[in-house]
Tab-separated table of C-alpha atoms in Angstrom:
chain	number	residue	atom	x	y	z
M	1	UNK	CA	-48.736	-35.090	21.480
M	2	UNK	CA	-48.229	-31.442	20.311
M	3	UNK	CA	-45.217	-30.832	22.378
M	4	UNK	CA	-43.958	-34.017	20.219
M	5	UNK	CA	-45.196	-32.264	17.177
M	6	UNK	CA	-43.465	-28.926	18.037
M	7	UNK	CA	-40.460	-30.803	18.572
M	8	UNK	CA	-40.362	-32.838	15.037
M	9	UNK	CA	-41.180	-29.714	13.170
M	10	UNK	CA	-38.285	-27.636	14.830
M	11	UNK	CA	-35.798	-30.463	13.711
M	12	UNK	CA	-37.207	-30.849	10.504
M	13	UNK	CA	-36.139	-26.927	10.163
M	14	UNK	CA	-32.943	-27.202	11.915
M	15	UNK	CA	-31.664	-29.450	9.340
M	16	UNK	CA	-33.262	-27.515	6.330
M	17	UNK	CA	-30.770	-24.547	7.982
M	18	UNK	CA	-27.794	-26.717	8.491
M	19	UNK	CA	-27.834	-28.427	4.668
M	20	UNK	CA	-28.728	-24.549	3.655
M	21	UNK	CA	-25.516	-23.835	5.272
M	22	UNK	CA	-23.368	-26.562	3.938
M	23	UNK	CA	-24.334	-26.112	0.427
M	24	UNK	CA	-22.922	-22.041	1.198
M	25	UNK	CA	-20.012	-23.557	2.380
M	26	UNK	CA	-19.508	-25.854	-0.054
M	27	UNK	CA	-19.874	-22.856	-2.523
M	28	UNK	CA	-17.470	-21.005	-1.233
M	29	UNK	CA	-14.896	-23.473	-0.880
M	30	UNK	CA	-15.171	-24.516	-4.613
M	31	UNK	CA	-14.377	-20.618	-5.479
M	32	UNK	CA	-10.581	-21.277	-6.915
M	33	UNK	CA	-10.567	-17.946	-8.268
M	34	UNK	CA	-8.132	-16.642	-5.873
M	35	UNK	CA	-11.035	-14.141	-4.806
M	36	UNK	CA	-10.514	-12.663	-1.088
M	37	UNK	CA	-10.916	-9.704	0.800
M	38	UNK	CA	-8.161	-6.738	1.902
M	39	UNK	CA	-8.240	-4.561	4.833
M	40	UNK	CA	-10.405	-2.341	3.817
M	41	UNK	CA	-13.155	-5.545	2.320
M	42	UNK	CA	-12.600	-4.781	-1.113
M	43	UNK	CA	-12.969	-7.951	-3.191
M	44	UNK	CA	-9.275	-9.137	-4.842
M	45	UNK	CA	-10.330	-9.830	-8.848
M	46	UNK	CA	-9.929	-13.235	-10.035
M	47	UNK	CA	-6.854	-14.445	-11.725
M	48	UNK	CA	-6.599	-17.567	-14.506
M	49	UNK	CA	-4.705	-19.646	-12.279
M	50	UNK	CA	-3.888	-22.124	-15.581
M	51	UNK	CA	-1.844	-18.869	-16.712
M	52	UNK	CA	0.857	-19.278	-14.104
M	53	UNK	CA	3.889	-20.574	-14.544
M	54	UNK	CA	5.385	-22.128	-11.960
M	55	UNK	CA	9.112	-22.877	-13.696
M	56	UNK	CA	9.940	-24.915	-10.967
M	57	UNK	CA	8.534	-23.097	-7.958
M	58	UNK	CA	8.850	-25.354	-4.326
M	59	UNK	CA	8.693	-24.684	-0.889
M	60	UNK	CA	9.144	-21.620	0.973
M	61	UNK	CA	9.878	-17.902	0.390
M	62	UNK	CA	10.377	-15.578	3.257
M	63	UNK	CA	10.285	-12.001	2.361
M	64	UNK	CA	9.858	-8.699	4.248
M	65	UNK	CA	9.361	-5.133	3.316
M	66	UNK	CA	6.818	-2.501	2.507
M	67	UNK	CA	3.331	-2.587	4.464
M	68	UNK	CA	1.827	-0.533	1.834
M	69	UNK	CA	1.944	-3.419	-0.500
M	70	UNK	CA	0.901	-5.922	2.133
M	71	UNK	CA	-2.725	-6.238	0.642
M	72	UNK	CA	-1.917	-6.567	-3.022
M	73	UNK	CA	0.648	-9.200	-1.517
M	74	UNK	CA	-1.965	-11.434	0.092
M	75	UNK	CA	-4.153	-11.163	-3.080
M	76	UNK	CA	-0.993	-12.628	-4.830
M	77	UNK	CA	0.388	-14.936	-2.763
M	78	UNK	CA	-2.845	-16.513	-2.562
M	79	UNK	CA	-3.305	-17.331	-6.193
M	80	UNK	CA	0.151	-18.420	-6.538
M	81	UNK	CA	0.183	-20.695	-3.881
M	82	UNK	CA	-2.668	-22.051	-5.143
M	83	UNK	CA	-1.229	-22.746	-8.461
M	84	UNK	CA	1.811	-23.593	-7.734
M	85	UNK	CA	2.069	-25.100	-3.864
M	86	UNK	CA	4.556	-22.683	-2.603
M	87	UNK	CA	4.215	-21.075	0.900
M	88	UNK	CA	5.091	-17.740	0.722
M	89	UNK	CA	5.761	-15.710	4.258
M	90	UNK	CA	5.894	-11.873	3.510
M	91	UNK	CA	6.071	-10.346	7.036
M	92	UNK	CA	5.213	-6.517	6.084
M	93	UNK	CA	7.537	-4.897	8.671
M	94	UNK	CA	8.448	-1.955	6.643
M	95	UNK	CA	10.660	-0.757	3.572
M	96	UNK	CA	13.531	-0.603	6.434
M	97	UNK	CA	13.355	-3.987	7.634
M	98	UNK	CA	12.547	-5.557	4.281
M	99	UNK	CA	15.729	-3.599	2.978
M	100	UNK	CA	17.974	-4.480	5.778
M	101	UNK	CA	17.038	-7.839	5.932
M	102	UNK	CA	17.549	-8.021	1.555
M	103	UNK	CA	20.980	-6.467	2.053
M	104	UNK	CA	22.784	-8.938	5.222
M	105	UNK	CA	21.518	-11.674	2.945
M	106	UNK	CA	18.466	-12.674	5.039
M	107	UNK	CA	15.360	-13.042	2.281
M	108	UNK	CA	16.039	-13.123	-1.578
M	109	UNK	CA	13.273	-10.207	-2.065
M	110	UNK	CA	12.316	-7.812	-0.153
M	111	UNK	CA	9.699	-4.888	-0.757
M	112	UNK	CA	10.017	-1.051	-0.473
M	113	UNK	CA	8.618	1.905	-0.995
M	114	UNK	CA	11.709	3.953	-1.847
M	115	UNK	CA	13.930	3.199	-4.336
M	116	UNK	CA	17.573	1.480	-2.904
M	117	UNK	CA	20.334	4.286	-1.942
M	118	UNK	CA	23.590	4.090	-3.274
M	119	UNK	CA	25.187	2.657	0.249
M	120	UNK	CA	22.404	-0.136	0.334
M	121	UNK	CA	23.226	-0.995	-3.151
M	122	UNK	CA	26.816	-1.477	-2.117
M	123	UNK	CA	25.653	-3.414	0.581
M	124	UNK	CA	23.598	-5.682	-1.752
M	125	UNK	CA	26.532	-6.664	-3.697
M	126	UNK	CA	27.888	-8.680	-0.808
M	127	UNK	CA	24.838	-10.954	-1.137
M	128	UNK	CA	24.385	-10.594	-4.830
M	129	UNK	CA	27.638	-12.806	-6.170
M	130	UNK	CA	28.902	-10.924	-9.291
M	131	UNK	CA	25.304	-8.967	-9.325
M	132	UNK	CA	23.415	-5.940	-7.170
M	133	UNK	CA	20.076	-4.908	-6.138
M	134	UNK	CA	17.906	-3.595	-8.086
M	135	UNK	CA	14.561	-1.956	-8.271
M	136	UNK	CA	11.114	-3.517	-9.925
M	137	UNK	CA	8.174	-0.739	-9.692
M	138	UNK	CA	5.373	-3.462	-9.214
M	139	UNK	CA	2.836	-1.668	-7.283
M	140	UNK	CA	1.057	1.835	-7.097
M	141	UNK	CA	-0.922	3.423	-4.934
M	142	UNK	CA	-2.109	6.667	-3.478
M	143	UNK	CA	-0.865	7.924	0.184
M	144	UNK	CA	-4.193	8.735	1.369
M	145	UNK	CA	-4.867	11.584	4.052
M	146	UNK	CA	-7.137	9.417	6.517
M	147	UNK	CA	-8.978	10.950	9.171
M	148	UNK	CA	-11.574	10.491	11.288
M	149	UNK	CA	-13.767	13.877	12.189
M	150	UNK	CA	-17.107	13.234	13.219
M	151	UNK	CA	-19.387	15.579	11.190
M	152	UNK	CA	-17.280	16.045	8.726
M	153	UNK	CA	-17.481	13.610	5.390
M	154	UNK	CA	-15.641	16.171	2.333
M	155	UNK	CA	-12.209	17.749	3.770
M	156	UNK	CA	-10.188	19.420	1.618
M	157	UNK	CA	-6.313	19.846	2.525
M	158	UNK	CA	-3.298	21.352	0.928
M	159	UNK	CA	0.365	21.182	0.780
M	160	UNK	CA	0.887	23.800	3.186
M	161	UNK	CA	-1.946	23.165	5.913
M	162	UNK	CA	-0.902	19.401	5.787
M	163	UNK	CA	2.798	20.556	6.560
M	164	UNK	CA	1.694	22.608	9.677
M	165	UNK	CA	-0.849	19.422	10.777
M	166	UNK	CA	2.090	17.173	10.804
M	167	UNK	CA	4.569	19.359	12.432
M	168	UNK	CA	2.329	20.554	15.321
M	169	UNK	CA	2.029	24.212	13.912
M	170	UNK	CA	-2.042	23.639	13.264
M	171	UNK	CA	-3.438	21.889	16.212
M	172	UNK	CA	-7.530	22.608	16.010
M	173	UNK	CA	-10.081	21.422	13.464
M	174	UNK	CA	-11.526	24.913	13.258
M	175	UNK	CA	-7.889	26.536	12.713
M	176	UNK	CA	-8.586	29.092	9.709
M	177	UNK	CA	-6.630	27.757	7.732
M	178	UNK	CA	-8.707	24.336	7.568
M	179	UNK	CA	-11.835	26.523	7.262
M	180	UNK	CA	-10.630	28.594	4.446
M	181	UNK	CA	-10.562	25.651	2.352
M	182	UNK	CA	-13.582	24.031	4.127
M	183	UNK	CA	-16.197	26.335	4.146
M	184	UNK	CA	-18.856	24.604	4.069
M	185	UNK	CA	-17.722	22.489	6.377
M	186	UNK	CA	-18.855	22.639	10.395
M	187	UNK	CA	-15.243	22.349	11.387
M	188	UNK	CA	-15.647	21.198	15.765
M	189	UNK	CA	-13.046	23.332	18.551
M	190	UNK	CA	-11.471	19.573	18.570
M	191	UNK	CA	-7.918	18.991	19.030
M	192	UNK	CA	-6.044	16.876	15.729
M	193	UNK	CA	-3.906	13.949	16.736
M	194	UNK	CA	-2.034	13.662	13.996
M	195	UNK	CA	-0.249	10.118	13.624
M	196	UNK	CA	2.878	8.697	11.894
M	197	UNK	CA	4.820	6.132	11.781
M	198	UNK	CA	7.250	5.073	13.713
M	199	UNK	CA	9.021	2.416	11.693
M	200	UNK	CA	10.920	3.357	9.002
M	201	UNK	CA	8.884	3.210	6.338
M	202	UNK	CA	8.866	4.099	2.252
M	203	UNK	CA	5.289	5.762	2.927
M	204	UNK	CA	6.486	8.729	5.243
M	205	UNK	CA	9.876	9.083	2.817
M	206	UNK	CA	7.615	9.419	-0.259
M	207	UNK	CA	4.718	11.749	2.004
M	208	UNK	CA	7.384	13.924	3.056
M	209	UNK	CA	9.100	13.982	-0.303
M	210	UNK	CA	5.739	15.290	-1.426
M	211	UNK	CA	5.704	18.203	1.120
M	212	UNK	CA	9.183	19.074	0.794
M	213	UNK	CA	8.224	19.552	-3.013
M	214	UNK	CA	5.303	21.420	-2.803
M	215	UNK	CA	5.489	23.322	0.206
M	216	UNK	CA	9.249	23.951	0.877
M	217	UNK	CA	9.098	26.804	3.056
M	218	UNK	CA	6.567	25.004	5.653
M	219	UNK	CA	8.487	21.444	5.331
M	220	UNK	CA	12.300	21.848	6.246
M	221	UNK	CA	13.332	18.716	7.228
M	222	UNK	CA	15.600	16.691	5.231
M	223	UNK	CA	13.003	13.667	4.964
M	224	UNK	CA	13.539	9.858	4.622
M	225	UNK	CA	12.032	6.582	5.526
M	226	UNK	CA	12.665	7.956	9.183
M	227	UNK	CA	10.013	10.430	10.467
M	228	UNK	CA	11.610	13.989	11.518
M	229	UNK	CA	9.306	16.280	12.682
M	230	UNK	CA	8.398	16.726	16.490
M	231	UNK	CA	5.156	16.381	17.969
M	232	UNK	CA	2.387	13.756	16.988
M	233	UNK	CA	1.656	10.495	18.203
M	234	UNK	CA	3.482	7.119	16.291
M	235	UNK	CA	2.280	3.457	15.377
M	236	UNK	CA	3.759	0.763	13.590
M	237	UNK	CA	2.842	0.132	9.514
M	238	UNK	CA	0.628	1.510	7.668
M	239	UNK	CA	-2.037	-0.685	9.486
M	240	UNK	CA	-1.084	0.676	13.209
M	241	UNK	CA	-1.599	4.287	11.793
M	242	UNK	CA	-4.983	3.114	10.033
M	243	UNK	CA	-6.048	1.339	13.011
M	244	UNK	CA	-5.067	4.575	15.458
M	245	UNK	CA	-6.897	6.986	12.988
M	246	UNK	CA	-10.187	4.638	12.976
M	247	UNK	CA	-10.694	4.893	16.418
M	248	UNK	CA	-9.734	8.397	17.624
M	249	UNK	CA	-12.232	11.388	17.026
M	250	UNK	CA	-9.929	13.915	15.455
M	251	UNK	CA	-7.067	11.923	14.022
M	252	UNK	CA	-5.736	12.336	11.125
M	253	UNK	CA	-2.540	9.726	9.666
M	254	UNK	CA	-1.182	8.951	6.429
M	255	UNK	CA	-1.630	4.986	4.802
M	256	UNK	CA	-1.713	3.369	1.255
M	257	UNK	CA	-5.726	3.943	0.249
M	258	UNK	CA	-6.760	-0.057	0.906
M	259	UNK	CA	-6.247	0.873	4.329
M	260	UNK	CA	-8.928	3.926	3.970
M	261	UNK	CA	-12.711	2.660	5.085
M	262	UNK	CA	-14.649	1.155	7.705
M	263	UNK	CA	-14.448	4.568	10.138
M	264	UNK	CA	-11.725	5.957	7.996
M	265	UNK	CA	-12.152	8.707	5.681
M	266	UNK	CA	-9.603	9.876	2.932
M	267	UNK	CA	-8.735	13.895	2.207
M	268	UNK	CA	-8.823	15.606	-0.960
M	269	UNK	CA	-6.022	17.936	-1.991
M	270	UNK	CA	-5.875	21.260	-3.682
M	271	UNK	CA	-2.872	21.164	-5.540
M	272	UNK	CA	-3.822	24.033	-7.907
M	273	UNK	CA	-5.755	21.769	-10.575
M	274	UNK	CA	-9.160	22.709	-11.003
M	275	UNK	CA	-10.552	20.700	-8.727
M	276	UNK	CA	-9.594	19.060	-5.515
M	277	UNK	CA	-8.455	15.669	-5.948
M	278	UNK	CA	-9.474	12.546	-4.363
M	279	UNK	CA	-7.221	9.523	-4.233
M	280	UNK	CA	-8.380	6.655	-6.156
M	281	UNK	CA	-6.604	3.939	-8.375
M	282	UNK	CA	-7.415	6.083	-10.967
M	283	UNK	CA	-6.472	9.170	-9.653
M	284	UNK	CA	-3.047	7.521	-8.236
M	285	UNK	CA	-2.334	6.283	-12.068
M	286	UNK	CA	-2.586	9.421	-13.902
M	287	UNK	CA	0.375	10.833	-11.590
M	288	UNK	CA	2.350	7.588	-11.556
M	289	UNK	CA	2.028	7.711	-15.890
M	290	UNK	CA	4.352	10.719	-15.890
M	291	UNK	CA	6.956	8.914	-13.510
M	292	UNK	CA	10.497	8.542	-15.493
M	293	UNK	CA	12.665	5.802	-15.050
M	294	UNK	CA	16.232	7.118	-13.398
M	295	UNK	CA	17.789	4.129	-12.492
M	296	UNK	CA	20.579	2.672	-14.263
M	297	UNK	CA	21.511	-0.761	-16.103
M	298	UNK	CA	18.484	-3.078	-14.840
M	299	UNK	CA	17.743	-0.942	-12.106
M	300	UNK	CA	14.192	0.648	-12.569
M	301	UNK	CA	13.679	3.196	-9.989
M	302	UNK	CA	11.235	5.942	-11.230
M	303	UNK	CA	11.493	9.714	-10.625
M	304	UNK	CA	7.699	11.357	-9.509
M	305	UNK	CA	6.303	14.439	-10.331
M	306	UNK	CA	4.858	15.374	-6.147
M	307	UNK	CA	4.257	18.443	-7.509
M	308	UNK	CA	2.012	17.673	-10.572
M	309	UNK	CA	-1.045	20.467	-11.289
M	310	UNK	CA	-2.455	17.966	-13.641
M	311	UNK	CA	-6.239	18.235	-13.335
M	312	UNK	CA	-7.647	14.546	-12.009
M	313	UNK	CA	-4.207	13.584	-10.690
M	314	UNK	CA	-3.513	12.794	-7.093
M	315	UNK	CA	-0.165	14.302	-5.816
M	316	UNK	CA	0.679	12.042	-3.103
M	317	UNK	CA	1.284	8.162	-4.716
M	318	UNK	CA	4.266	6.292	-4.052
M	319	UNK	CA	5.386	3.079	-5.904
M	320	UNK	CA	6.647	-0.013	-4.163
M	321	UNK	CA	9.632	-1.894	-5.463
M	322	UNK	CA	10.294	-5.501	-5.462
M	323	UNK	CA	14.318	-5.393	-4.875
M	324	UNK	CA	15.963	-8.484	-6.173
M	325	UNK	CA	19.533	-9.605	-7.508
M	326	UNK	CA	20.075	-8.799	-10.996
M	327	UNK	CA	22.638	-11.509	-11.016
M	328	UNK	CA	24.032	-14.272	-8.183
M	329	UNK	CA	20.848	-15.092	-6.583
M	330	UNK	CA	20.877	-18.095	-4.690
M	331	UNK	CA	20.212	-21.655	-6.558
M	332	UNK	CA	17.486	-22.900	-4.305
M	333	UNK	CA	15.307	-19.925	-3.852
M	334	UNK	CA	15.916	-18.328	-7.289
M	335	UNK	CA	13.292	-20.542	-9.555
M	336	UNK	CA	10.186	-19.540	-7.011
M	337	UNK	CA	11.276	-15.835	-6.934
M	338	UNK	CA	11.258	-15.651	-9.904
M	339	UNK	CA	8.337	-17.691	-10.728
M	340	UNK	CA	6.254	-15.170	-8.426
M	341	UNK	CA	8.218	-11.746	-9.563
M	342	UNK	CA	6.996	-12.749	-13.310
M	343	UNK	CA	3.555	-13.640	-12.328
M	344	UNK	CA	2.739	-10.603	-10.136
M	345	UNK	CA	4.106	-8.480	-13.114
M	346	UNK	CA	1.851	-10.383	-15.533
M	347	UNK	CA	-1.482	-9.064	-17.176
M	348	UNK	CA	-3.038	-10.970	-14.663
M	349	UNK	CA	-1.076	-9.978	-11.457
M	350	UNK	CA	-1.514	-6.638	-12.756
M	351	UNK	CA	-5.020	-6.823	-13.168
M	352	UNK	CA	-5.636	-7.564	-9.612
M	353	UNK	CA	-4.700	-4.108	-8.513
M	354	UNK	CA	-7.415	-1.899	-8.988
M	355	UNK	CA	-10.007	-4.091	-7.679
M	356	UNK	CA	-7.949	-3.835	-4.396
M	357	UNK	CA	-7.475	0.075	-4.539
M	358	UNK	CA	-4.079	-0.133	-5.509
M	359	UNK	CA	-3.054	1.184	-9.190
M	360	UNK	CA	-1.295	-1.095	-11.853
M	361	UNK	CA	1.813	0.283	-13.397
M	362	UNK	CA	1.759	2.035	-16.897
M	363	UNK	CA	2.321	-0.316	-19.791
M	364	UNK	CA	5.766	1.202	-20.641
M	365	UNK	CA	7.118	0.633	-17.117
M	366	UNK	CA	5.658	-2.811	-16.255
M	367	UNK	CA	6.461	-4.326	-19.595
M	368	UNK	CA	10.530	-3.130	-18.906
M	369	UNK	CA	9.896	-4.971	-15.663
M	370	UNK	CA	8.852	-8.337	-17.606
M	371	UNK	CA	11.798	-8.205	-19.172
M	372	UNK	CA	14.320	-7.719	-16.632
M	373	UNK	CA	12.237	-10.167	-14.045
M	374	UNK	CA	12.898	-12.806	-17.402
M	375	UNK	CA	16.704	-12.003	-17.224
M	376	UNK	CA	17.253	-12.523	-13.193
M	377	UNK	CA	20.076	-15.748	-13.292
């Protein structure tokens, strides 16, 4: 009789916990906000879903290209898809791929972290009938310094010391140079394994643009999306390097900041401000605001100041273009590009970004990129 009692009471509470756990699941699948998570488990913000247009939006869109931008990406392609029923396949496999594969005609957009060079706009105008390629600044962000040194939660780099890291010319955690601007740091006789990537990739052209500006003398390679320097260890994307960094004791790698967290901890730099600076959205913004546009026509590549002294603003940021046809895109995929190019350059794409560590682009360059997104035929 108790044993029966035991029993009825246990499945009385077994189904209290299962109807508990079906009401959280029907919760969260009611949440059409578009809400997720990125790498690092940042929440995505919500976006008004009844504020995208969908101007004829169908299908599928394959697209390639930048890893830095893969995050905001997902955050995107989520809402839009939701809204507007399109499957949307970006495969991340670097600015190189996603530019190769934009120029032989492959995917009508592709993302990259450096602006296109004059051969690959030539090349585009095989694929764009009576048009080119162009560049759309649509996302910014801050090249963190990750590392992972057990003991040690505040580094502080600089241009030079950063140059010597990555070209094997610093090779200890206690080197004097690291302790000179770490002093209060208990730096460990540990050996750095430094990582990069090995893909070409917009992140390591726009990290070693930054060290050829600010510390000439210590960086002399030519830079590029293809990494130079001998020495270090290599991984693919800006998630391989994250993923090496998080579990080596002693790394140290260079990724977009969403990638920075769970085991991974981002640098400050001394760039001569008063302060060390941290990257942040915030941070990442102040440097991008002083960006000029250079390109040409409807071609909106921006110039960067990797040099900036400006107190609060982060010297290493990069900004990823979407790279499109100005003109001759093709008929069936051109109403869903550029149904998705207009909405992730929207107050509400926009808006996404800094919940997600990424920074928005500054009014005056995001509002040229409405317009040109509104003249893409």
């Amino acid at each position: 009789m108790m044993l029966q009692r035991k029993n009825r009471l246990r499945a009385i509470s077994l189904g209290a916990i299962a109807v508990s756990g079906a009401l959280a699941l029907t919760a969260c699948g009611s949440d059409n906000t578009g809400g997720g998570s990125n790498a690092s488990g940042n929440p995505s913000s919500a976006t008004n879903a009844s504020a995208i247009k969908c101007d004829g939006a169908k299908g599928q869109l394959l697209s390639d290209g930048s890893s830095a931008q893969k995050n905001a990406i997902d955050a995107w392609v989520k809402n839009f898809s939701q809204a507007c029923g399109v499957q949307i396949n970006y495969k991340a496999g670097g600015s190189g791929a996603g530019v190769t594969s934009f120029t032989q005609g492959q995917i009508p957009w592709a993302g990259s972290d450096s602006a296109l060079k004059p051969a690959e706009v030539a090349a585009s105008k095989k694929v764009c009938s009576g048009g080119q390629g162009i560049d759309l600044p649509m996302v910014g962000g801050a090249i963190a310094i990750g590392y992972n040194l057990n003991g040690v939660d505040n580094l502080v780099l600089d241009a030079p010391t950063l140059a010597k890291i990555f070209d094997g010319k610093i090779n200890n955690w206690n080197d004097p140079a690291i302790a000179k601007l770490n002093p209060k740091a208990k730096l460990p006789d540990l050996k750095i394994q430094a990582f990069h990537r090995s893909d070409d990739s917009g992140t390591t052209d726009n990290f070693t643009k930054y060290l050829k500006a600010s510390t000439p003398d210590n960086w002399k390679y030519s830079g590029g999306k293809t990494w130079q320097a001998s020495g270090g260890q290599s991984a693919a994307q800006s998630s391989g390097v994250a993923q090496q960094v998080k579990q080596t004791n002693g790394a140290i790698g260079y990724f977009e900041l969403s990638y920075v967290g769970d085991g991974v901890k981002a640098a400050s730099i001394a760039t001569g401000a008063a302060q060390p600076v941290a990257p942040s959205t915030d941070s990442a913004t102040k440097a991008i605001a002083a960006a000029k546009v250079v390109g040409t026509g409807q071609d909106l590549s921006l110039k960067l100041d990797y040099n900036t002294k400006v107190d609060g603003a982060y010297p290493i940021t990069l900004v990823t273009y979407e790279i499109a046809c100005d003109k001759g895109n093709k008929a069936d995929t051109l109403p869903t590009v550029k149904s998705f190019l207009n909405y992730i350059a929207s107050e509400d794409g926009q808006k996404i970004l800094s919940g997600i560590s990424y920074a928005p682009m500054p009014d005056e360059i995001i509002s040229k990129v409405r317009t040109t997104v509104a003249g893409l035929s």
